[in-house]
Amino acid sequence: ERAEALRGLPAGRAIQAIASLAGSAADAKQRAMRAEDFDRAKRCKALAEGLAAHASELRRAEAERARAAATQEYELAISQRETIQALKVGAARLLSELVAASGRTSRAGGGLETPRPRTAGSCSEESRDVVGS
């Protein structure tokens, strides 16, 4: 369900959502560090880095797809479109891995469901309402 919602977003909106999630995860990591909750800091760091990498790759693939389409290199445009879809799914998977530990869910915008965090200020809390807002 998360992957489908993220896949449905236009590339530009997906990049914004993923970059925003990466920033929120980095902020949560800093709060976890101050609280000396190193397990949470480690999870947030991994999420922030993974999402930032996906956002960067999405930007590159979208620029390449647009250039290929403009120069009528249709096979390359198709390939980049497929890469973009795979990156969106990968980013959704990263988010799913982070929140999988919690059994309770809340409805986030865009049809993405993310578990409610058990600890206030947790890294998974940062993911709510970013995609689809």
C-alpha positions as a Python dict, from the first residue, in 0.01 Angstrom:
ca = {
    (1, 'E'): (0, 0, 0),
    (2, 'R'): (283, 246, 78),
    (3, 'A'): (467, 154, -239),
    (4, 'E'): (153, 199, -448),
    (5, 'A'): (84, 542, -300),
    (6, 'L'): (443, 656, -352),
    (7, 'R'): (452, 505, -701),
    (8, 'G'): (145, 708, -791),
    (9, 'L'): (310, 1040, -711),
    (10, 'P'): (470, 1236, -993),
    (11, 'A'): (850, 1218, -975),
    (12, 'G'): (886, 1577, -855),
    (13, 'R'): (639, 1527, -572),
    (14, 'A'): (798, 1193, -478),
    (15, 'I'): (1141, 1360, -461),
    (16, 'Q'): (1002, 1632, -233),
    (17, 'A'): (828, 1380, -7),
    (18, 'I'): (1131, 1153, 18),
    (19, 'A'): (1369, 1444, 82),
    (20, 'S'): (1134, 1576, 349),
    (21, 'L'): (1122, 1234, 515),
    (22, 'A'): (1503, 1218, 505),
    (23, 'G'): (1525, 1559, 673),
    (24, 'S'): (1272, 1459, 938),
    (25, 'A'): (1461, 1138, 1006),
    (26, 'A'): (1785, 1335, 1044),
    (27, 'D'): (1613, 1570, 1291),
    (28, 'A'): (1480, 1271, 1484),
    (29, 'K'): (1831, 1124, 1491),
    (30, 'Q'): (1960, 1442, 1655),
    (31, 'R'): (1685, 1430, 1917),
    (32, 'A'): (1763, 1063, 1983),
    (33, 'M'): (2131, 1145, 2023),
    (34, 'R'): (2051, 1417, 2277),
    (35, 'A'): (1833, 1166, 2465),
    (36, 'E'): (2110, 904, 2437),
    (37, 'D'): (1867, 666, 2267),
    (38, 'F'): (2131, 521, 2040),
    (39, 'D'): (1917, 240, 1899),
    (40, 'R'): (1665, 496, 1773),
    (41, 'A'): (1946, 722, 1651),
    (42, 'K'): (2091, 432, 1452),
    (43, 'R'): (1753, 355, 1289),
    (44, 'C'): (1693, 721, 1209),
    (45, 'K'): (2043, 761, 1066),
    (46, 'A'): (1996, 462, 836),
    (47, 'L'): (1656, 590, 724),
    (48, 'A'): (1785, 943, 666),
    (49, 'E'): (2082, 823, 462),
    (50, 'G'): (1879, 573, 261),
    (51, 'L'): (1602, 820, 183),
    (52, 'A'): (1849, 1096, 93),
    (53, 'A'): (2024, 858, -147),
    (54, 'H'): (1692, 763, -305),
    (55, 'A'): (1594, 1130, -344),
    (56, 'S'): (1929, 1207, -507),
    (57, 'E'): (1899, 915, -747),
    (58, 'L'): (1541, 1014, -827),
    (59, 'R'): (1654, 1367, -915),
    (60, 'R'): (1923, 1227, -1143),
    (61, 'A'): (1692, 976, -1309),
    (62, 'E'): (1415, 1235, -1360),
    (63, 'A'): (1659, 1481, -1519),
    (64, 'E'): (1792, 1206, -1746),
    (65, 'R'): (1439, 1095, -1835),
    (66, 'A'): (1339, 1452, -1926),
    (67, 'R'): (1654, 1502, -2133),
    (68, 'A'): (1603, 1171, -2312),
    (69, 'A'): (1241, 1252, -2391),
    (70, 'A'): (1335, 1599, -2517),
    (71, 'T'): (1598, 1453, -2751),
    (72, 'Q'): (1365, 1172, -2860),
    (73, 'E'): (1580, 898, -2706),
    (74, 'Y'): (1272, 698, -2617),
    (75, 'E'): (1441, 376, -2505),
    (76, 'L'): (1649, 572, -2254),
    (77, 'A'): (1340, 764, -2140),
    (78, 'I'): (1156, 435, -2084),
    (79, 'S'): (1453, 295, -1894),
    (80, 'Q'): (1472, 603, -1670),
    (81, 'R'): (1097, 593, -1610),
    (82, 'E'): (1135, 233, -1488),
    (83, 'T'): (1430, 337, -1270),
    (84, 'I'): (1218, 614, -1119),
    (85, 'Q'): (941, 368, -1034),
    (86, 'A'): (1189, 126, -876),
    (87, 'L'): (1342, 404, -667),
    (88, 'K'): (1000, 512, -541),
    (89, 'V'): (923, 155, -438),
    (90, 'G'): (1265, 126, -270),
    (91, 'A'): (1204, 444, -72),
    (92, 'A'): (865, 315, 39),
    (93, 'R'): (1031, -11, 143),
    (94, 'L'): (1282, 181, 356),
    (95, 'L'): (998, 359, 528),
    (96, 'S'): (813, 30, 579),
    (97, 'E'): (1118, -131, 736),
    (98, 'L'): (1149, 151, 985),
    (99, 'V'): (790, 137, 1103),
    (100, 'A'): (736, -240, 1082),
    (101, 'A'): (815, -293, 1449),
    (102, 'S'): (499, -115, 1561),
    (103, 'G'): (165, -291, 1522),
    (104, 'R'): (-60, 14, 1536),
    (105, 'T'): (-114, 224, 1224),
    (106, 'S'): (-239, 568, 1140),
    (107, 'R'): (-357, 692, 805),
    (108, 'A'): (-113, 933, 644),
    (109, 'G'): (-193, 1145, 342),
    (110, 'G'): (-177, 991, -1),
    (111, 'G'): (-294, 653, 120),
    (112, 'L'): (29, 569, 301),
    (113, 'E'): (-15, 395, 631),
    (114, 'T'): (253, 426, 893),
    (115, 'P'): (249, 274, 1240),
    (116, 'R'): (206, 511, 1531),
    (117, 'P'): (529, 538, 1725),
    (118, 'R'): (549, 392, 2072),
    (119, 'T'): (792, 660, 2188),
    (120, 'A'): (718, 1029, 2146),
    (121, 'G'): (958, 1184, 1901),
    (122, 'S'): (1057, 853, 1749),
    (123, 'C'): (1198, 829, 1402),
    (124, 'S'): (883, 666, 1264),
    (125, 'E'): (676, 956, 1396),
    (126, 'E'): (857, 1178, 1150),
    (127, 'S'): (715, 985, 855),
    (128, 'R'): (352, 1070, 917),
    (129, 'D'): (172, 1309, 685),
    (130, 'V'): (470, 1384, 459),
    (131, 'V'): (378, 1180, 154),
    (132, 'G'): (58, 1302, -2),
    (133, 'S'): (40, 1628, 192),
}
